[in-house]
Coordinates of C-alpha atoms in Angstrom, one line a residue:
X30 CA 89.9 84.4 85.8
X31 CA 87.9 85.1 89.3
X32 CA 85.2 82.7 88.5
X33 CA 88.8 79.9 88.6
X34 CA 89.7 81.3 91.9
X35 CA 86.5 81.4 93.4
X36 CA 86.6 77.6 92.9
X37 CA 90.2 76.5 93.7
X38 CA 89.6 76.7 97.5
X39 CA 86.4 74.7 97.4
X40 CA 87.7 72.1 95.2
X41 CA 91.2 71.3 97.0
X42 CA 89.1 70.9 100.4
X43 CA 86.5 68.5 98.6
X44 CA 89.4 66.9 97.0
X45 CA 91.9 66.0 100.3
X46 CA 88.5 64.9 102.5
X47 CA 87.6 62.6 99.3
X48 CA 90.6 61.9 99.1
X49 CA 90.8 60.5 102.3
X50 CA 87.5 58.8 102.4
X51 CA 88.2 56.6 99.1
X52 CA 91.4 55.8 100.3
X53 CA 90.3 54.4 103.7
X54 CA 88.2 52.0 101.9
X55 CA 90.5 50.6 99.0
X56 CA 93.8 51.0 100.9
X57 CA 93.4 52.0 104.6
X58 CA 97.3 50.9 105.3
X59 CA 98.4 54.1 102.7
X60 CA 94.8 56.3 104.2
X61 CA 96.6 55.7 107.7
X62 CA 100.2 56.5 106.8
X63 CA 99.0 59.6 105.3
X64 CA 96.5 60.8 108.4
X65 CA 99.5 59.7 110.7
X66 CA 102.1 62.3 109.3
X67 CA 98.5 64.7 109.0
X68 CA 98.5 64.6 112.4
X69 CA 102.2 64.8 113.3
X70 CA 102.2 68.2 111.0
X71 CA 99.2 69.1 113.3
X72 CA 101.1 68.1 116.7
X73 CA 103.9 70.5 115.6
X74 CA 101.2 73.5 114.3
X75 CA 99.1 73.4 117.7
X76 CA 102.0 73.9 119.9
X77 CA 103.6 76.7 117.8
X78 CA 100.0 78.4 117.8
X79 CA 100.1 77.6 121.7
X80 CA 103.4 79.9 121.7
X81 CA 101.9 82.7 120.0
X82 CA 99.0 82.8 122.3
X83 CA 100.7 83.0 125.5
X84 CA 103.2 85.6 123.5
X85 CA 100.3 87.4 122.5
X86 CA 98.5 87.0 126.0
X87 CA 101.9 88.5 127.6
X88 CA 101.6 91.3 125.5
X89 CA 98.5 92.5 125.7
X90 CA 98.8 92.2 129.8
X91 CA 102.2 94.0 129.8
X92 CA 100.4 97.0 128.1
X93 CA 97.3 97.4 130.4
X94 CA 98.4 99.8 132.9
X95 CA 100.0 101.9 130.0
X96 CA 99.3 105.3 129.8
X97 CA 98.3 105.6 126.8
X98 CA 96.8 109.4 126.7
X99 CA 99.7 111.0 127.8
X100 CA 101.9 109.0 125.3
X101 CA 99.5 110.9 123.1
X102 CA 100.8 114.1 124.5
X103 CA 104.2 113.4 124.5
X104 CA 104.9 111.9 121.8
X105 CA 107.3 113.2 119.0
X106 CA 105.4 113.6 115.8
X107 CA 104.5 116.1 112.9
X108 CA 100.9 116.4 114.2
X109 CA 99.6 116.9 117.5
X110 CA 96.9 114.7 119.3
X111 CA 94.9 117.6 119.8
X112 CA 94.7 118.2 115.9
X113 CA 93.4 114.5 116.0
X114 CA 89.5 114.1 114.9
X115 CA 88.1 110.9 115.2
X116 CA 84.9 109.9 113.6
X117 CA 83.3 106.5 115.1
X118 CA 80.8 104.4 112.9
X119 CA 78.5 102.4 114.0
X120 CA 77.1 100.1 111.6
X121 CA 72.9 98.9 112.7
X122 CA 70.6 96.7 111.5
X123 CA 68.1 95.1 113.3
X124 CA 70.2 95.5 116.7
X125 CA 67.9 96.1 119.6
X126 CA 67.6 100.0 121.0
X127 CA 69.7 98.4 124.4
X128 CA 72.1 97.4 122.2
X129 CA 73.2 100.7 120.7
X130 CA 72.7 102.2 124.0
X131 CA 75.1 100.2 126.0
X132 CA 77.7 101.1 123.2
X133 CA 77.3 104.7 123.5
X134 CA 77.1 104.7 127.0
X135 CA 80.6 102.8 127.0
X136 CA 81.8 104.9 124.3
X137 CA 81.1 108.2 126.4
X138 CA 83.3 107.0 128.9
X139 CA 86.4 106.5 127.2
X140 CA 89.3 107.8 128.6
X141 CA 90.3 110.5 125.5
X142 CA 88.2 114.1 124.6
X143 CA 84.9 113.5 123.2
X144 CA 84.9 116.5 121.4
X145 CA 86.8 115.7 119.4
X146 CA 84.6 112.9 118.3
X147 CA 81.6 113.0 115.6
X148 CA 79.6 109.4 116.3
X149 CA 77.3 108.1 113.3
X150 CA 74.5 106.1 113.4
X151 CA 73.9 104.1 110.4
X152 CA 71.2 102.4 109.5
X153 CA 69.0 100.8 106.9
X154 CA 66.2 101.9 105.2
X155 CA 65.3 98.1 104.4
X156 CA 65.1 97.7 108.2
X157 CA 61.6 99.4 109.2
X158 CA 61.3 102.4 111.7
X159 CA 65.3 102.5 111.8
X160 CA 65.4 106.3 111.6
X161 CA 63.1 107.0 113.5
X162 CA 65.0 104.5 116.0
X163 CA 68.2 105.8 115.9
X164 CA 67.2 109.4 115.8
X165 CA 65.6 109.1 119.4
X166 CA 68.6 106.9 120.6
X167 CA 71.1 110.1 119.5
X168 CA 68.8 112.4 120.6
X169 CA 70.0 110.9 124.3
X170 CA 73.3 111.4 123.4
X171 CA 73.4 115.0 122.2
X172 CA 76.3 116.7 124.1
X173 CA 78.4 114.1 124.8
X174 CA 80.3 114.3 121.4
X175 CA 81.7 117.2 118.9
X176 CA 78.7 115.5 117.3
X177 CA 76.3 112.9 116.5
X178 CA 74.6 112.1 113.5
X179 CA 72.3 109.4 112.0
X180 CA 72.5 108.3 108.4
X181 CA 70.4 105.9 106.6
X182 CA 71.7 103.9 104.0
X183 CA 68.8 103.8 100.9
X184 CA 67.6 100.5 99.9
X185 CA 68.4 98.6 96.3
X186 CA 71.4 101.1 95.0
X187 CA 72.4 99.7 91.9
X188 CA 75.4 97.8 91.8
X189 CA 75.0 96.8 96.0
X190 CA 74.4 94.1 97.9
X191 CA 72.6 94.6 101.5
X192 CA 75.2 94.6 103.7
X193 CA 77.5 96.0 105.9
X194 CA 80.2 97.4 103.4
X195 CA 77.0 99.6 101.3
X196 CA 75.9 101.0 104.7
X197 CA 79.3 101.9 106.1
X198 CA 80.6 103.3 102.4
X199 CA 77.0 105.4 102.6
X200 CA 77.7 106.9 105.9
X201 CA 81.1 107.4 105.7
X202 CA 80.4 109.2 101.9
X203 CA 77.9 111.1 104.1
X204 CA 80.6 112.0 106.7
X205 CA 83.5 113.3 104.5
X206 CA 81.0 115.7 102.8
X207 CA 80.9 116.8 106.7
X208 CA 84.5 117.2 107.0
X209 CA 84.4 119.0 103.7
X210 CA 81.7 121.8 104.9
X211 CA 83.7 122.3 108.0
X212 CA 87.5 121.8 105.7
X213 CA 88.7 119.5 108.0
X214 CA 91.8 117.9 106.4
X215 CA 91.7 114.2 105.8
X216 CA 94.9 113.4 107.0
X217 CA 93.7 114.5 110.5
X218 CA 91.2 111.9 111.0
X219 CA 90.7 108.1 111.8
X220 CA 88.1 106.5 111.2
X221 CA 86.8 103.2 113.2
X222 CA 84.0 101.0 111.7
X223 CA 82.4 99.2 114.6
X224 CA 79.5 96.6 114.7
X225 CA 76.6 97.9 116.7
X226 CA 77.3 96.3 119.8
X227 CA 81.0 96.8 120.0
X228 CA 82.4 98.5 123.4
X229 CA 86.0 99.8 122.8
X230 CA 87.9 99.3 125.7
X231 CA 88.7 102.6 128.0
X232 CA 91.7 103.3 126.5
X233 CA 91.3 102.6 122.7
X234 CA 91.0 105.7 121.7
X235 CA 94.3 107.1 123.5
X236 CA 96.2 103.8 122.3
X237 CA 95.3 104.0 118.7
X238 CA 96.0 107.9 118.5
X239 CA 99.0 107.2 120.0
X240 CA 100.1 104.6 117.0
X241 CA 98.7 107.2 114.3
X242 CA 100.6 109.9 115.1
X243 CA 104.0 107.6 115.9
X244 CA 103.9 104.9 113.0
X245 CA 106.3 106.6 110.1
X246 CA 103.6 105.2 107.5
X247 CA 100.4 106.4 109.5
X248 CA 98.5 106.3 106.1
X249 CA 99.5 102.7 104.4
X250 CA 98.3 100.8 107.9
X251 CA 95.0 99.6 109.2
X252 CA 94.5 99.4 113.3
X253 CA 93.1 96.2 114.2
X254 CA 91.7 95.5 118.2
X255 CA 90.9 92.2 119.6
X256 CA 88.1 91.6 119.8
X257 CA 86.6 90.1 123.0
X258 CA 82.9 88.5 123.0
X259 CA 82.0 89.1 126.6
X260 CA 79.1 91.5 126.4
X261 CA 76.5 88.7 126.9
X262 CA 79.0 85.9 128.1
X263 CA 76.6 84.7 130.9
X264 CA 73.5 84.7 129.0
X265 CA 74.1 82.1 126.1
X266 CA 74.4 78.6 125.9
X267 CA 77.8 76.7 126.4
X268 CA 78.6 76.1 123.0
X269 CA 78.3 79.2 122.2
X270 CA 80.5 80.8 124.6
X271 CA 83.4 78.3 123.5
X272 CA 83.1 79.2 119.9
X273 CA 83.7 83.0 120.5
X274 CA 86.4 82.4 123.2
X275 CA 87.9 80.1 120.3
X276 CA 87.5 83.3 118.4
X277 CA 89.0 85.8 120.3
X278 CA 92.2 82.6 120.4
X279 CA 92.6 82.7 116.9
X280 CA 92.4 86.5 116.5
X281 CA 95.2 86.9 119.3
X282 CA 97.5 84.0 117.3
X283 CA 96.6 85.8 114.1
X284 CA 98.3 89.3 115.7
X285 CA 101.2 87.6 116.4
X286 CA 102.0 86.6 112.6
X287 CA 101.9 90.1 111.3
X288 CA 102.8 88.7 107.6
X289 CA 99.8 87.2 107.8
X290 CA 97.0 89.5 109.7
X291 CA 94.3 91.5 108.0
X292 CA 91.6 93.6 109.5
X293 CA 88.5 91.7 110.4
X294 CA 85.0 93.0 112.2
X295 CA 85.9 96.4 114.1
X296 CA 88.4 97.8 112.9
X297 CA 90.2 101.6 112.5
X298 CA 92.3 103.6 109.6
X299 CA 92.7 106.9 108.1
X300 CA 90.1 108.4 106.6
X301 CA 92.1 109.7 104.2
X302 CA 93.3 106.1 103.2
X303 CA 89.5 105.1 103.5
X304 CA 88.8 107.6 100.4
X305 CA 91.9 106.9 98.7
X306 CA 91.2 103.2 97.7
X307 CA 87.1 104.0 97.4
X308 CA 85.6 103.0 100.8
X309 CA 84.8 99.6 101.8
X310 CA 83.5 96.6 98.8
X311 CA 79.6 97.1 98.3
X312 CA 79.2 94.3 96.1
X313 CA 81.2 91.8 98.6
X314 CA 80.1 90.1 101.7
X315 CA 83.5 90.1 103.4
X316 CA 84.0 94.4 103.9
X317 CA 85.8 94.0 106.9
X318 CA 89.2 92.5 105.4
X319 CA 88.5 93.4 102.0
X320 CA 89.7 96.7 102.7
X321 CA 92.5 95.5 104.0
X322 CA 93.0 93.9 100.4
X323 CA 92.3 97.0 98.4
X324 CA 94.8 98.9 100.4
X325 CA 97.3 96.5 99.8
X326 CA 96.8 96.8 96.1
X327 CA 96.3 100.6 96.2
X328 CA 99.5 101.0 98.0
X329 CA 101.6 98.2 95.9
X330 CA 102.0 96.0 98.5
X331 CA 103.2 98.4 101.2
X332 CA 100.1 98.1 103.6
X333 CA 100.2 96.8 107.0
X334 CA 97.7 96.2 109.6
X335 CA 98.7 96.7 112.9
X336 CA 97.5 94.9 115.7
X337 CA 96.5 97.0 118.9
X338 CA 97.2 96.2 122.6
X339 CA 93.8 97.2 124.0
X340 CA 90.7 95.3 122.5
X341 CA 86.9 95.8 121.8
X342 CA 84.0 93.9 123.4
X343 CA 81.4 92.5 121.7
X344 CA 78.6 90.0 121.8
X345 CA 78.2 86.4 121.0
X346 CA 75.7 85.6 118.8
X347 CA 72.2 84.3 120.4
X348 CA 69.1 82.8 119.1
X349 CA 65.8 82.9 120.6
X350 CA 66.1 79.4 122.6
X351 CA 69.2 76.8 122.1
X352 CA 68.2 75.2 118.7
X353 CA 67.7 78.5 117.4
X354 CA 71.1 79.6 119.1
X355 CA 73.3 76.6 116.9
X356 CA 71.3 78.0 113.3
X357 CA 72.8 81.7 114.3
X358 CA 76.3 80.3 115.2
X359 CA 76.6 78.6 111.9
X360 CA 75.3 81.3 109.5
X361 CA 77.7 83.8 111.7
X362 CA 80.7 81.2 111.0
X363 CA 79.2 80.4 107.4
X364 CA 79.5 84.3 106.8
X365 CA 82.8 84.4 108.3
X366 CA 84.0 81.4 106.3
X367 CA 82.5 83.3 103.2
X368 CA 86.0 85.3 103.8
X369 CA 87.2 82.5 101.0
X370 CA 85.9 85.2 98.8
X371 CA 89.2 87.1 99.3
X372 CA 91.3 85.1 97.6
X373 CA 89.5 85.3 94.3
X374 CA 89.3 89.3 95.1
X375 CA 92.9 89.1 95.0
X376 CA 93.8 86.5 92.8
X377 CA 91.9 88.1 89.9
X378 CA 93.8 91.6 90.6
X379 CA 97.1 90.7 92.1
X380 CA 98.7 89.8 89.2
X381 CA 97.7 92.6 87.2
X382 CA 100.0 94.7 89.6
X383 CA 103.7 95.2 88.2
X384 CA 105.3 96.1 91.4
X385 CA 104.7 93.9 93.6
X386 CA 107.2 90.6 93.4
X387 CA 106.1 87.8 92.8
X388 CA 107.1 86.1 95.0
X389 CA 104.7 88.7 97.6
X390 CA 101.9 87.3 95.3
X391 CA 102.4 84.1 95.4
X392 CA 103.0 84.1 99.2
X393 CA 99.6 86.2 99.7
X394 CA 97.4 84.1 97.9
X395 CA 99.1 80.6 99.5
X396 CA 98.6 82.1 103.1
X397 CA 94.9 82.8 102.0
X398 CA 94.3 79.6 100.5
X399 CA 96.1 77.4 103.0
X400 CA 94.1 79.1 106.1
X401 CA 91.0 78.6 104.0
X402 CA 91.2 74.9 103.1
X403 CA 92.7 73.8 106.5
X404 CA 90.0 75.3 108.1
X405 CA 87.3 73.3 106.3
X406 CA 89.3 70.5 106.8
X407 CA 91.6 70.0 109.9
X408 CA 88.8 69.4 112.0
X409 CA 86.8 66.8 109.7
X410 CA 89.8 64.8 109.4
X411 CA 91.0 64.4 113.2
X412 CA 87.3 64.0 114.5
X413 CA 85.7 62.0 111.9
X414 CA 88.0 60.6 109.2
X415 CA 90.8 59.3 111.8
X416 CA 88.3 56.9 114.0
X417 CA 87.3 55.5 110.8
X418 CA 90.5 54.8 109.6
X419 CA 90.8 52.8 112.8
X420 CA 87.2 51.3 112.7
X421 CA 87.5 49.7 109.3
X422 CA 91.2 49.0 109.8
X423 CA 90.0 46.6 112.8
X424 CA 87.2 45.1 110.4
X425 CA 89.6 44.1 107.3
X426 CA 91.9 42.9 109.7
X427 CA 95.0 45.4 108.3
X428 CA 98.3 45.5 109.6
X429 CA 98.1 46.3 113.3
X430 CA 101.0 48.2 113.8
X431 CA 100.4 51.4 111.9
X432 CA 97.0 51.4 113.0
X433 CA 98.5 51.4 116.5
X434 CA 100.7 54.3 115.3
X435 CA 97.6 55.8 113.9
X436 CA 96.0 55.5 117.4
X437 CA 98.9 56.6 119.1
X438 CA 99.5 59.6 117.0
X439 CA 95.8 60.8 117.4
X440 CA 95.8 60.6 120.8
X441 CA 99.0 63.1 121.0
X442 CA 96.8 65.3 119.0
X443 CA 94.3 65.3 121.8
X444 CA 96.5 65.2 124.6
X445 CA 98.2 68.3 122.9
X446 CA 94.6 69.7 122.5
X447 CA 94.0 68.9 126.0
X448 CA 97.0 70.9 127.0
X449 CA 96.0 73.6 124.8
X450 CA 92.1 73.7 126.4
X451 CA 94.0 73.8 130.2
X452 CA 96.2 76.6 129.0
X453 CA 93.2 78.3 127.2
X454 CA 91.5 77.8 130.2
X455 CA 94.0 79.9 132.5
X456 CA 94.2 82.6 129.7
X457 CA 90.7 83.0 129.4
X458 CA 89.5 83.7 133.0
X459 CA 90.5 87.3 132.1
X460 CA 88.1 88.2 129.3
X461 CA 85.3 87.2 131.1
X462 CA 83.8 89.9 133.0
X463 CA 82.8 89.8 136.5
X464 CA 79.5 87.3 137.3
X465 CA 76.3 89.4 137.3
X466 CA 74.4 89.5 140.9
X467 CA 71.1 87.6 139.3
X468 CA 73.5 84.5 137.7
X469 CA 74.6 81.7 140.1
X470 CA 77.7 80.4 140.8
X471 CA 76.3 77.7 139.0
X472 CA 77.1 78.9 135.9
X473 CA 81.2 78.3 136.6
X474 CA 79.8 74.4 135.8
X475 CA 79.2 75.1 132.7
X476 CA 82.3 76.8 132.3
X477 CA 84.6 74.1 132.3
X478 CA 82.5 71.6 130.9
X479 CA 82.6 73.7 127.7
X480 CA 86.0 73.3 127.1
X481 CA 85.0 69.2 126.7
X482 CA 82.8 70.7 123.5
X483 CA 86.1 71.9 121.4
X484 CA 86.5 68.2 119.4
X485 CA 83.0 68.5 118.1
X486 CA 82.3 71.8 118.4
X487 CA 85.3 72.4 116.1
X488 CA 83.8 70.1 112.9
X489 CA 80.3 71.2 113.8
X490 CA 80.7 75.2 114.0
X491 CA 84.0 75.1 112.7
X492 CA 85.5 73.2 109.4
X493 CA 81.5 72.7 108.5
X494 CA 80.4 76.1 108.0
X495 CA 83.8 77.0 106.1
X496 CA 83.0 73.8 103.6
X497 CA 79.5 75.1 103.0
X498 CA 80.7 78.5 102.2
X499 CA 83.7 76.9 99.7
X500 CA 81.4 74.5 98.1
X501 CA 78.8 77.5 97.5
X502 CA 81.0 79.9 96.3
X503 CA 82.5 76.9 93.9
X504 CA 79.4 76.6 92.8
X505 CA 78.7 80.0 92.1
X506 CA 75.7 80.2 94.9
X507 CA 76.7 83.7 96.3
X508 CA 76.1 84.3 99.7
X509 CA 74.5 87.4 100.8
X510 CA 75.2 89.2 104.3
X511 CA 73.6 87.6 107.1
X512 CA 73.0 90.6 109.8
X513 CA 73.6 88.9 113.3
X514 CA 70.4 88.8 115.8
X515 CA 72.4 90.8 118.9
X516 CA 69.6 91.8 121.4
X517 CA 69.6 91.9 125.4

């Protein structure tokens, strides 16, 4: 049954871009009527996405002067913040010793007690001198935090896949036999699984104690930040910087459709919850909203995740030079894409589960499936498929007038786009941290002219990664975990 699911995305996406491209050939009037009410549906689905940005935008502004630690102290709940441990994991491989650094050095500045905060380091043994590494790197960091530890996750364990998900569950195994030595109770700690070079904003901590102790289901939820890819902003090509501020878009829509969002990178929960449902996959690619998934099917159906109004900041992925920058893009996006494997997760468990309606089902697995195929495809069609549609009309000589319609139509999609790249425009300027003494003004150039990139960059990095990963998972070609080059 998962080896059908695993293929259903891959084949409907194959199917409506064949689809298309047979059609344009043996009747481009009916190919054109079809991409002209394609494109209307996408018309309607970019503004209402435009609306949840600038909602989402709005809220995440109207919350940054909040005072977020003394909510903490205030606030009415059956546990006090100072009863509160928090235990912050820090997955590594291969990340430059600068790297981990400038995260600890943001991380010791938060604004919420240290102490009570035990910070672990974990590495891989596949990834040579990484203990050694990471042990000197705490060893500068001794006495900032309750505690801070390193663990190294063992290579080839039986039944694993090297990745993220083994080296967390490792470390996180590691630290509950902590909390068990010193009987710390569960239900007093969070847990937050952050990439190595993720910087939590100053208040994160005091914002998502805050929601622990005052959401009425503090154990069936899963705290998700936004995540910002500034770190490095002025220190990577163009492209590059438009993908991840793309990124960040689509992670601020997604928080605004809470039916619909599921933990993804760095994220935060109860560690009690965390043990509960058996730690993160080992065997999958896609940890990060997996365990969003086995909640949900731990907990019947009553699991939420909870979008934060503080984010994380993080780096976008860099090559050694720019050729080299465009192969680490699409392997990041191919790895992101490989997320597809979620709805064969679920699909091959869901239904298995008698309490959940089914109508929750069949809702769940359509909102997987249709941001999985339109993904692969959206793009393709309005940059690639639609000027053919019009070139070959012109050569056969087909009717004109619903190839003007065509024409028409697809330039409202990219006038909408364009209004959606000015507004995008505005709402970026405040993730991007101030410009760096040794980078020129310059650089503000390249700024705009990035936003000119979004057409192509958008079939190129975008729907063309997510087809590989559909077509490889269709075909049973299982992707392992690509570990991102981050360096400084």
């Amino acid at each position: 049954m998962k080896r059908a699911f695993e293929i259903i995305p891959g084949l409907i996406s194959w199917s409506i871009l064949l689809f298309f491209l047979v059609l344009v050939f043996i009747r481009p009037l009916m190919a054109a009527v079809f991409v002209i009410t394609y494109l209307f549906y996408w018309v309607c689905r970019l503004l209402y996405m435009s609306a949840l940005l600038v909602t989402a935008n709005y809220r995440m502004l109207s919350n940054r002067d909040t005072d977020w630690l003394g909510m903490c102290k205030t606030v009415k709940s059956d546990l006090r913040y100072e009863e509160i441990l928090h235990i912050v994991l820090y997955t590594a491989c291969k990340e430059s010793k600068e790297v981990l650094k400038e995260s600890l050095n943001n991380l010791k500045d938060v604004n919420y007690p240290k102490d009570k905060m035990i910070v672990i380091l974990a590495g891989e043994e596949r990834e040579k001198g990484s203990g050694e590494k990471l042990k000197k790197i705490a060893e500068n960091f001794k006495g900032y935090f309750k505690d801070i530890l390193t663990v190294i996750h063992p290579e080839n364990i039986s039944g694993e896949i090297a990745g993220k998900g083994a080296n967390a569950t490792y470390a996180a195994k590691k630290a509950k036999e902590l909390l068990k030595k010193e009987k710390i109770n569960l239900e007093h700690v969070i847990i937050s699984c952050f990439d190595a070079d993720t910087c939590p904003d100053r208040d994160y901590f005091s914002c998502l104690t805050y929601h622990f102790l005052s959401h009425p289901k503090r154990y069936q939820i899963s705290f998700q930040p936004l995540p910002i890819y500034s770190n490095n902003i002025y220190k990577v090509p163009a492209f590059a910087r438009m993908i991840e501020i793309g990124s960040t878009f689509w992670q601020l829509i997604e928080s605004m459709r809470y039916e619909k969002f599921v933990t993804f990178s760095s994220h935060s929960m109860s560690f009690k919850t965390l043990v509960e449902v058996n730690y993160w996959p080992v065997d999958l690619v896609s940890d990060d909203s997996l365990i969003f998934w086995k909640c949900f099917l731990k907990y019947n159906g009553d699991y939420k995740t909870y979008p934060l109004e503080v984010p994380v900041y993080m780096d976008i992925a860099v090559g050694r030079n720019f050729f080299d920058t465009v192969i680490v893009q699409y392997k990041q996006k191919r790895r992101w894409a490989w997320g597809v494997e979620n709805f064969a997760f679920l699909g091959s468990r869901i239904f298995k589960n008698k309490v959940i309606p089914r109508i929750v089902k069949i809702k769940k697995l359509y909102q997987l499936l249709d941001n999985h195929v339109n993904w692969a495809t959206w793009a393709i069609i309005i940059s690639f498929i639609t000027p053919l549609i019009l070139f070959w009309g012109k050569i056969v000589n087909k009717e004109a007038l619903v190839l003007f319609n065509l024409s028409y139509i697809n330039s409202v999609v990219f006038n909408t786009l364009s209004f959606i790249v000015l507004l995008s425009v505005f709402i970026s300027r405040q993730f991007i941290p101030p410009r760096p003494k040794d980078v020129s003004r310059l650089i503000y150039v390249s700024f705009l002219i990035q936003w000119f990139l979004v057409p192509l960059i958008s079939a190129l990095l975008g729907s063309i990664p997510a087809l590989d990963a559909q077509t490889r998972l269709m075909l049973g070609k299982y992707l392992g975990f690509y570990p991102t080059p981050k360096k400084r």
